[in-house]
Amino acid sequence: MVQVKALCVFCGASNAAPREHLEAGAVFGSMLAQRGVRLVYGGGDCGVMGTVANAVLKGGGKVTGVFPMSLKNIESEHASLSEIIMVESMHERKRVMFERSEAIVVLPGGFGTMDEMFEIITWKQLRFHEKPIVIFNHKGYWDTLVALMDNIINTGFAREETRGYYTIVNSLEDIFKAVDKA
């Protein structure tokens, strides 16, 4: 079993995120650094996103941020990353993050996080990739989303096999187990 070298993380950029999710992001970032896994993420310095990146950097790990120029006046770009890639659009951001990583992890976040997650699941459904997708359901954060996804499948809007395109886990350790298993 080969350990991934670079992992894409989709997560929230809101500083109003509950402390428990920020703390989980910090622990996850430390775990990435300890394992020598490069973080590939949206390049911001706020919310869960910034917390994960800061923890990776603090632990001596490497971080690649992919930041759209169109967000310059909306979000703050992280100034201390190992590598920053400036892109034109949100779509290009997702593409570059995907190309630079071997697996995708979804942490708690908002509509942007869901956009990223659904696009990457759709790409897998269309057989554009075989990368593992892991959804971290921290303290039940994604319970209602998981119920919606189950309903989409159960009512026939997606095939039953779609459930196999992603793994839902409830602990940080299980993220790495799910990625390794895939």
JSON list of C-alpha atoms in Angstrom, two decimals:
[
{"chain": "A", "resi": 1, "resn": "MET", "atom": "CA", "xyz": [0.00, 0.00, 0.00]},
{"chain": "A", "resi": 2, "resn": "VAL", "atom": "CA", "xyz": [1.46, 3.33, -1.11]},
{"chain": "A", "resi": 3, "resn": "GLN", "atom": "CA", "xyz": [0.93, 6.39, 1.08]},
{"chain": "A", "resi": 4, "resn": "VAL", "atom": "CA", "xyz": [-0.38, 9.44, -0.73]},
{"chain": "A", "resi": 5, "resn": "LYS", "atom": "CA", "xyz": [2.11, 12.27, -1.05]},
{"chain": "A", "resi": 6, "resn": "ALA", "atom": "CA", "xyz": [-0.40, 15.08, -1.69]},
{"chain": "A", "resi": 7, "resn": "LEU", "atom": "CA", "xyz": [-3.95, 15.39, -0.44]},
{"chain": "A", "resi": 8, "resn": "CYS", "atom": "CA", "xyz": [-6.55, 17.94, -1.56]},
{"chain": "A", "resi": 9, "resn": "VAL", "atom": "CA", "xyz": [-8.74, 19.35, 1.20]},
{"chain": "A", "resi": 10, "resn": "PHE", "atom": "CA", "xyz": [-12.04, 21.10, 0.59]},
{"chain": "A", "resi": 11, "resn": "CYS", "atom": "CA", "xyz": [-13.32, 22.95, 3.67]},
{"chain": "A", "resi": 12, "resn": "GLY", "atom": "CA", "xyz": [-14.84, 26.16, 4.95]},
{"chain": "A", "resi": 13, "resn": "ALA", "atom": "CA", "xyz": [-13.23, 29.58, 4.79]},
{"chain": "A", "resi": 14, "resn": "SER", "atom": "CA", "xyz": [-15.53, 31.26, 7.29]},
{"chain": "A", "resi": 15, "resn": "ASN", "atom": "CA", "xyz": [-14.01, 32.64, 10.48]},
{"chain": "A", "resi": 16, "resn": "ALA", "atom": "CA", "xyz": [-17.45, 32.20, 12.05]},
{"chain": "A", "resi": 17, "resn": "ALA", "atom": "CA", "xyz": [-17.01, 28.40, 11.92]},
{"chain": "A", "resi": 18, "resn": "PRO", "atom": "CA", "xyz": [-17.64, 26.65, 15.24]},
{"chain": "A", "resi": 19, "resn": "ARG", "atom": "CA", "xyz": [-14.52, 26.23, 17.35]},
{"chain": "A", "resi": 20, "resn": "GLU", "atom": "CA", "xyz": [-14.86, 22.43, 17.37]},
{"chain": "A", "resi": 21, "resn": "HIS", "atom": "CA", "xyz": [-14.44, 22.33, 13.58]},
{"chain": "A", "resi": 22, "resn": "LEU", "atom": "CA", "xyz": [-11.48, 24.70, 13.68]},
{"chain": "A", "resi": 23, "resn": "GLU", "atom": "CA", "xyz": [-9.85, 22.51, 16.33]},
{"chain": "A", "resi": 24, "resn": "ALA", "atom": "CA", "xyz": [-10.44, 19.37, 14.25]},
{"chain": "A", "resi": 25, "resn": "GLY", "atom": "CA", "xyz": [-8.87, 21.17, 11.27]},
{"chain": "A", "resi": 26, "resn": "ALA", "atom": "CA", "xyz": [-5.79, 21.97, 13.35]},
{"chain": "A", "resi": 27, "resn": "VAL", "atom": "CA", "xyz": [-5.43, 18.36, 14.47]},
{"chain": "A", "resi": 28, "resn": "PHE", "atom": "CA", "xyz": [-5.88, 17.13, 10.90]},
{"chain": "A", "resi": 29, "resn": "GLY", "atom": "CA", "xyz": [-3.21, 19.57, 9.66]},
{"chain": "A", "resi": 30, "resn": "SER", "atom": "CA", "xyz": [-0.80, 18.29, 12.30]},
{"chain": "A", "resi": 31, "resn": "MET", "atom": "CA", "xyz": [-1.53, 14.72, 11.22]},
{"chain": "A", "resi": 32, "resn": "LEU", "atom": "CA", "xyz": [-0.76, 15.60, 7.59]},
{"chain": "A", "resi": 33, "resn": "ALA", "atom": "CA", "xyz": [2.57, 17.15, 8.60]},
{"chain": "A", "resi": 34, "resn": "GLN", "atom": "CA", "xyz": [3.49, 14.15, 10.77]},
{"chain": "A", "resi": 35, "resn": "ARG", "atom": "CA", "xyz": [2.78, 11.80, 7.87]},
{"chain": "A", "resi": 36, "resn": "GLY", "atom": "CA", "xyz": [4.71, 13.92, 5.37]},
{"chain": "A", "resi": 37, "resn": "VAL", "atom": "CA", "xyz": [1.61, 14.49, 3.23]},
{"chain": "A", "resi": 38, "resn": "ARG", "atom": "CA", "xyz": [1.51, 17.75, 1.27]},
{"chain": "A", "resi": 39, "resn": "LEU", "atom": "CA", "xyz": [-1.68, 19.76, 1.73]},
{"chain": "A", "resi": 40, "resn": "VAL", "atom": "CA", "xyz": [-3.26, 21.09, -1.46]},
{"chain": "A", "resi": 41, "resn": "TYR", "atom": "CA", "xyz": [-6.07, 23.52, -0.71]},
{"chain": "A", "resi": 42, "resn": "GLY", "atom": "CA", "xyz": [-7.73, 26.80, -1.67]},
{"chain": "A", "resi": 43, "resn": "GLY", "atom": "CA", "xyz": [-4.94, 29.08, -0.48]},
{"chain": "A", "resi": 44, "resn": "GLY", "atom": "CA", "xyz": [-6.86, 31.12, 2.08]},
{"chain": "A", "resi": 45, "resn": "ASP", "atom": "CA", "xyz": [-5.85, 32.15, 5.57]},
{"chain": "A", "resi": 46, "resn": "CYS", "atom": "CA", "xyz": [-9.26, 31.97, 7.22]},
{"chain": "A", "resi": 47, "resn": "GLY", "atom": "CA", "xyz": [-11.71, 29.49, 8.70]},
{"chain": "A", "resi": 48, "resn": "VAL", "atom": "CA", "xyz": [-11.06, 25.76, 8.76]},
{"chain": "A", "resi": 49, "resn": "MET", "atom": "CA", "xyz": [-9.06, 26.25, 5.58]},
{"chain": "A", "resi": 50, "resn": "GLY", "atom": "CA", "xyz": [-6.51, 28.53, 7.22]},
{"chain": "A", "resi": 51, "resn": "THR", "atom": "CA", "xyz": [-6.43, 26.45, 10.38]},
{"chain": "A", "resi": 52, "resn": "VAL", "atom": "CA", "xyz": [-5.49, 23.27, 8.50]},
{"chain": "A", "resi": 53, "resn": "ALA", "atom": "CA", "xyz": [-2.79, 25.08, 6.51]},
{"chain": "A", "resi": 54, "resn": "ASN", "atom": "CA", "xyz": [-1.30, 26.75, 9.59]},
{"chain": "A", "resi": 55, "resn": "ALA", "atom": "CA", "xyz": [-1.12, 23.43, 11.43]},
{"chain": "A", "resi": 56, "resn": "VAL", "atom": "CA", "xyz": [0.64, 21.73, 8.50]},
{"chain": "A", "resi": 57, "resn": "LEU", "atom": "CA", "xyz": [3.17, 24.58, 8.32]},
{"chain": "A", "resi": 58, "resn": "LYS", "atom": "CA", "xyz": [3.67, 24.60, 12.09]},
{"chain": "A", "resi": 59, "resn": "GLY", "atom": "CA", "xyz": [4.39, 20.86, 11.93]},
{"chain": "A", "resi": 60, "resn": "GLY", "atom": "CA", "xyz": [7.05, 21.38, 9.27]},
{"chain": "A", "resi": 61, "resn": "GLY", "atom": "CA", "xyz": [4.89, 20.14, 6.39]},
{"chain": "A", "resi": 62, "resn": "LYS", "atom": "CA", "xyz": [4.44, 21.46, 2.88]},
{"chain": "A", "resi": 63, "resn": "VAL", "atom": "CA", "xyz": [1.38, 23.38, 1.69]},
{"chain": "A", "resi": 64, "resn": "THR", "atom": "CA", "xyz": [0.28, 24.28, -1.83]},
{"chain": "A", "resi": 65, "resn": "GLY", "atom": "CA", "xyz": [-2.41, 26.93, -2.03]},
{"chain": "A", "resi": 66, "resn": "VAL", "atom": "CA", "xyz": [-4.44, 27.56, -5.17]},
{"chain": "A", "resi": 67, "resn": "PHE", "atom": "CA", "xyz": [-5.96, 31.02, -5.02]},
{"chain": "A", "resi": 68, "resn": "PRO", "atom": "CA", "xyz": [-8.25, 32.66, -7.59]},
{"chain": "A", "resi": 69, "resn": "MET", "atom": "CA", "xyz": [-7.36, 36.26, -8.36]},
{"chain": "A", "resi": 70, "resn": "SER", "atom": "CA", "xyz": [-11.08, 37.07, -8.34]},
{"chain": "A", "resi": 71, "resn": "LEU", "atom": "CA", "xyz": [-11.15, 36.42, -4.55]},
{"chain": "A", "resi": 72, "resn": "LYS", "atom": "CA", "xyz": [-8.45, 38.96, -3.71]},
{"chain": "A", "resi": 73, "resn": "ASN", "atom": "CA", "xyz": [-10.98, 41.48, -2.37]},
{"chain": "A", "resi": 74, "resn": "ILE", "atom": "CA", "xyz": [-13.23, 38.87, -0.71]},
{"chain": "A", "resi": 75, "resn": "GLU", "atom": "CA", "xyz": [-10.89, 36.44, 1.09]},
{"chain": "A", "resi": 76, "resn": "SER", "atom": "CA", "xyz": [-7.40, 36.82, 2.45]},
{"chain": "A", "resi": 77, "resn": "GLU", "atom": "CA", "xyz": [-4.75, 34.77, 0.70]},
{"chain": "A", "resi": 78, "resn": "HIS", "atom": "CA", "xyz": [-2.28, 32.96, 2.96]},
{"chain": "A", "resi": 79, "resn": "ALA", "atom": "CA", "xyz": [1.09, 34.73, 2.87]},
{"chain": "A", "resi": 80, "resn": "SER", "atom": "CA", "xyz": [3.34, 31.96, 4.26]},
{"chain": "A", "resi": 81, "resn": "LEU", "atom": "CA", "xyz": [2.70, 28.90, 2.11]},
{"chain": "A", "resi": 82, "resn": "SER", "atom": "CA", "xyz": [5.33, 26.58, 0.63]},
{"chain": "A", "resi": 83, "resn": "GLU", "atom": "CA", "xyz": [3.80, 27.26, -2.78]},
{"chain": "A", "resi": 84, "resn": "ILE", "atom": "CA", "xyz": [1.01, 29.55, -3.99]},
{"chain": "A", "resi": 85, "resn": "ILE", "atom": "CA", "xyz": [-0.54, 29.15, -7.42]},
{"chain": "A", "resi": 86, "resn": "MET", "atom": "CA", "xyz": [-2.62, 32.08, -8.63]},
{"chain": "A", "resi": 87, "resn": "VAL", "atom": "CA", "xyz": [-5.41, 31.14, -11.02]},
{"chain": "A", "resi": 88, "resn": "GLU", "atom": "CA", "xyz": [-8.08, 33.09, -12.89]},
{"chain": "A", "resi": 89, "resn": "SER", "atom": "CA", "xyz": [-11.28, 31.31, -11.84]},
{"chain": "A", "resi": 90, "resn": "MET", "atom": "CA", "xyz": [-12.90, 29.08, -9.24]},
{"chain": "A", "resi": 91, "resn": "HIS", "atom": "CA", "xyz": [-13.20, 26.32, -11.83]},
{"chain": "A", "resi": 92, "resn": "GLU", "atom": "CA", "xyz": [-9.48, 26.51, -12.58]},
{"chain": "A", "resi": 93, "resn": "ARG", "atom": "CA", "xyz": [-8.81, 26.40, -8.81]},
{"chain": "A", "resi": 94, "resn": "LYS", "atom": "CA", "xyz": [-10.70, 23.10, -8.49]},
{"chain": "A", "resi": 95, "resn": "ARG", "atom": "CA", "xyz": [-8.94, 21.64, -11.53]},
{"chain": "A", "resi": 96, "resn": "VAL", "atom": "CA", "xyz": [-5.45, 22.56, -10.29]},
{"chain": "A", "resi": 97, "resn": "MET", "atom": "CA", "xyz": [-6.18, 21.32, -6.75]},
{"chain": "A", "resi": 98, "resn": "PHE", "atom": "CA", "xyz": [-7.43, 18.03, -8.23]},
{"chain": "A", "resi": 99, "resn": "GLU", "atom": "CA", "xyz": [-4.42, 17.64, -10.55]},
{"chain": "A", "resi": 100, "resn": "ARG", "atom": "CA", "xyz": [-1.91, 18.31, -7.75]},
{"chain": "A", "resi": 101, "resn": "SER", "atom": "CA", "xyz": [-3.34, 15.69, -5.36]},
{"chain": "A", "resi": 102, "resn": "GLU", "atom": "CA", "xyz": [-3.84, 11.95, -5.11]},
{"chain": "A", "resi": 103, "resn": "ALA", "atom": "CA", "xyz": [-6.91, 11.96, -2.84]},
{"chain": "A", "resi": 104, "resn": "ILE", "atom": "CA", "xyz": [-9.63, 14.38, -1.77]},
{"chain": "A", "resi": 105, "resn": "VAL", "atom": "CA", "xyz": [-10.88, 15.02, 1.76]},
{"chain": "A", "resi": 106, "resn": "VAL", "atom": "CA", "xyz": [-13.96, 17.10, 2.56]},
{"chain": "A", "resi": 107, "resn": "LEU", "atom": "CA", "xyz": [-14.03, 18.75, 5.99]},
{"chain": "A", "resi": 108, "resn": "PRO", "atom": "CA", "xyz": [-16.90, 20.89, 7.35]},
{"chain": "A", "resi": 109, "resn": "GLY", "atom": "CA", "xyz": [-17.64, 23.91, 5.21]},
{"chain": "A", "resi": 110, "resn": "GLY", "atom": "CA", "xyz": [-20.32, 25.83, 3.39]},
{"chain": "A", "resi": 111, "resn": "PHE", "atom": "CA", "xyz": [-21.71, 26.15, -0.11]},
{"chain": "A", "resi": 112, "resn": "GLY", "atom": "CA", "xyz": [-18.27, 26.48, -1.71]},
{"chain": "A", "resi": 113, "resn": "THR", "atom": "CA", "xyz": [-17.17, 23.26, -0.03]},
{"chain": "A", "resi": 114, "resn": "MET", "atom": "CA", "xyz": [-20.30, 21.49, -1.28]},
{"chain": "A", "resi": 115, "resn": "ASP", "atom": "CA", "xyz": [-19.70, 22.84, -4.79]},
{"chain": "A", "resi": 116, "resn": "GLU", "atom": "CA", "xyz": [-16.19, 21.42, -4.76]},
{"chain": "A", "resi": 117, "resn": "MET", "atom": "CA", "xyz": [-17.32, 18.10, -3.31]},
{"chain": "A", "resi": 118, "resn": "PHE", "atom": "CA", "xyz": [-20.22, 17.59, -5.73]},
{"chain": "A", "resi": 119, "resn": "GLU", "atom": "CA", "xyz": [-18.08, 18.47, -8.74]},
{"chain": "A", "resi": 120, "resn": "ILE", "atom": "CA", "xyz": [-15.37, 15.99, -7.75]},
{"chain": "A", "resi": 121, "resn": "ILE", "atom": "CA", "xyz": [-17.97, 13.25, -7.07]},
{"chain": "A", "resi": 122, "resn": "THR", "atom": "CA", "xyz": [-19.56, 14.01, -10.45]},
{"chain": "A", "resi": 123, "resn": "TRP", "atom": "CA", "xyz": [-16.16, 13.72, -12.15]},
{"chain": "A", "resi": 124, "resn": "LYS", "atom": "CA", "xyz": [-15.76, 10.30, -10.52]},
{"chain": "A", "resi": 125, "resn": "GLN", "atom": "CA", "xyz": [-19.28, 9.28, -11.57]},
{"chain": "A", "resi": 126, "resn": "LEU", "atom": "CA", "xyz": [-18.37, 10.23, -15.15]},
{"chain": "A", "resi": 127, "resn": "ARG", "atom": "CA", "xyz": [-15.18, 8.15, -14.80]},
{"chain": "A", "resi": 128, "resn": "PHE", "atom": "CA", "xyz": [-12.84, 11.14, -15.17]},
{"chain": "A", "resi": 129, "resn": "HIS", "atom": "CA", "xyz": [-10.83, 9.85, -12.19]},
{"chain": "A", "resi": 130, "resn": "GLU", "atom": "CA", "xyz": [-10.47, 7.09, -9.59]},
{"chain": "A", "resi": 131, "resn": "LYS", "atom": "CA", "xyz": [-9.07, 9.15, -6.71]},
{"chain": "A", "resi": 132, "resn": "PRO", "atom": "CA", "xyz": [-10.46, 8.42, -3.24]},
{"chain": "A", "resi": 133, "resn": "ILE", "atom": "CA", "xyz": [-12.97, 10.96, -1.89]},
{"chain": "A", "resi": 134, "resn": "VAL", "atom": "CA", "xyz": [-13.42, 11.01, 1.89]},
{"chain": "A", "resi": 135, "resn": "ILE", "atom": "CA", "xyz": [-16.07, 13.08, 3.66]},
{"chain": "A", "resi": 136, "resn": "PHE", "atom": "CA", "xyz": [-15.23, 13.80, 7.30]},
{"chain": "A", "resi": 137, "resn": "ASN", "atom": "CA", "xyz": [-18.58, 13.93, 9.11]},
{"chain": "A", "resi": 138, "resn": "HIS", "atom": "CA", "xyz": [-17.19, 15.65, 12.18]},
{"chain": "A", "resi": 139, "resn": "LYS", "atom": "CA", "xyz": [-19.71, 15.55, 15.04]},
{"chain": "A", "resi": 140, "resn": "GLY", "atom": "CA", "xyz": [-22.48, 14.81, 12.54]},
{"chain": "A", "resi": 141, "resn": "TYR", "atom": "CA", "xyz": [-21.92, 18.02, 10.58]},
{"chain": "A", "resi": 142, "resn": "TRP", "atom": "CA", "xyz": [-22.76, 16.38, 7.23]},
{"chain": "A", "resi": 143, "resn": "ASP", "atom": "CA", "xyz": [-25.62, 14.14, 8.51]},
{"chain": "A", "resi": 144, "resn": "THR", "atom": "CA", "xyz": [-28.34, 16.01, 6.61]},
{"chain": "A", "resi": 145, "resn": "LEU", "atom": "CA", "xyz": [-26.20, 16.17, 3.46]},
{"chain": "A", "resi": 146, "resn": "VAL", "atom": "CA", "xyz": [-25.59, 12.41, 3.68]},
{"chain": "A", "resi": 147, "resn": "ALA", "atom": "CA", "xyz": [-29.36, 11.91, 4.05]},
{"chain": "A", "resi": 148, "resn": "LEU", "atom": "CA", "xyz": [-29.91, 14.05, 0.92]},
{"chain": "A", "resi": 149, "resn": "MET", "atom": "CA", "xyz": [-27.29, 12.06, -1.00]},
{"chain": "A", "resi": 150, "resn": "ASP", "atom": "CA", "xyz": [-28.96, 8.81, 0.10]},
{"chain": "A", "resi": 151, "resn": "ASN", "atom": "CA", "xyz": [-32.33, 10.20, -1.04]},
{"chain": "A", "resi": 152, "resn": "ILE", "atom": "CA", "xyz": [-30.88, 11.13, -4.44]},
{"chain": "A", "resi": 153, "resn": "ILE", "atom": "CA", "xyz": [-29.70, 7.53, -4.86]},
{"chain": "A", "resi": 154, "resn": "ASN", "atom": "CA", "xyz": [-32.81, 5.92, -3.33]},
{"chain": "A", "resi": 155, "resn": "THR", "atom": "CA", "xyz": [-35.16, 7.82, -5.64]},
{"chain": "A", "resi": 156, "resn": "GLY", "atom": "CA", "xyz": [-33.16, 6.89, -8.73]},
{"chain": "A", "resi": 157, "resn": "PHE", "atom": "CA", "xyz": [-31.53, 10.21, -9.63]},
{"chain": "A", "resi": 158, "resn": "ALA", "atom": "CA", "xyz": [-28.15, 8.52, -9.16]},
{"chain": "A", "resi": 159, "resn": "ARG", "atom": "CA", "xyz": [-27.17, 4.88, -9.51]},
{"chain": "A", "resi": 160, "resn": "GLU", "atom": "CA", "xyz": [-26.64, 2.70, -6.43]},
{"chain": "A", "resi": 161, "resn": "GLU", "atom": "CA", "xyz": [-22.95, 2.40, -7.32]},
{"chain": "A", "resi": 162, "resn": "THR", "atom": "CA", "xyz": [-22.59, 6.13, -6.58]},
{"chain": "A", "resi": 163, "resn": "ARG", "atom": "CA", "xyz": [-22.37, 5.28, -2.86]},
{"chain": "A", "resi": 164, "resn": "GLY", "atom": "CA", "xyz": [-19.01, 3.68, -3.61]},
{"chain": "A", "resi": 165, "resn": "TYR", "atom": "CA", "xyz": [-17.56, 6.87, -5.10]},
{"chain": "A", "resi": 166, "resn": "TYR", "atom": "CA", "xyz": [-17.04, 8.42, -1.67]},
{"chain": "A", "resi": 167, "resn": "THR", "atom": "CA", "xyz": [-16.44, 7.27, 1.89]},
{"chain": "A", "resi": 168, "resn": "ILE", "atom": "CA", "xyz": [-17.97, 8.94, 4.93]},
{"chain": "A", "resi": 169, "resn": "VAL", "atom": "CA", "xyz": [-15.95, 8.78, 8.14]},
{"chain": "A", "resi": 170, "resn": "ASN", "atom": "CA", "xyz": [-16.45, 10.12, 11.66]},
{"chain": "A", "resi": 171, "resn": "SER", "atom": "CA", "xyz": [-12.87, 10.31, 12.94]},
{"chain": "A", "resi": 172, "resn": "LEU", "atom": "CA", "xyz": [-9.67, 11.90, 11.70]},
{"chain": "A", "resi": 173, "resn": "GLU", "atom": "CA", "xyz": [-7.80, 8.57, 11.89]},
{"chain": "A", "resi": 174, "resn": "ASP", "atom": "CA", "xyz": [-10.45, 7.01, 9.66]},
{"chain": "A", "resi": 175, "resn": "ILE", "atom": "CA", "xyz": [-9.68, 9.58, 6.94]},
{"chain": "A", "resi": 176, "resn": "PHE", "atom": "CA", "xyz": [-6.22, 8.07, 6.48]},
{"chain": "A", "resi": 177, "resn": "LYS", "atom": "CA", "xyz": [-7.55, 4.51, 6.70]},
{"chain": "A", "resi": 178, "resn": "ALA", "atom": "CA", "xyz": [-10.12, 5.27, 3.99]},
{"chain": "A", "resi": 179, "resn": "VAL", "atom": "CA", "xyz": [-7.52, 6.89, 1.72]},
{"chain": "A", "resi": 180, "resn": "ASP", "atom": "CA", "xyz": [-5.09, 3.99, 2.23]},
{"chain": "A", "resi": 181, "resn": "LYS", "atom": "CA", "xyz": [-7.82, 1.40, 1.64]},
{"chain": "A", "resi": 182, "resn": "ALA", "atom": "CA", "xyz": [-8.81, 3.01, -1.66]}
]
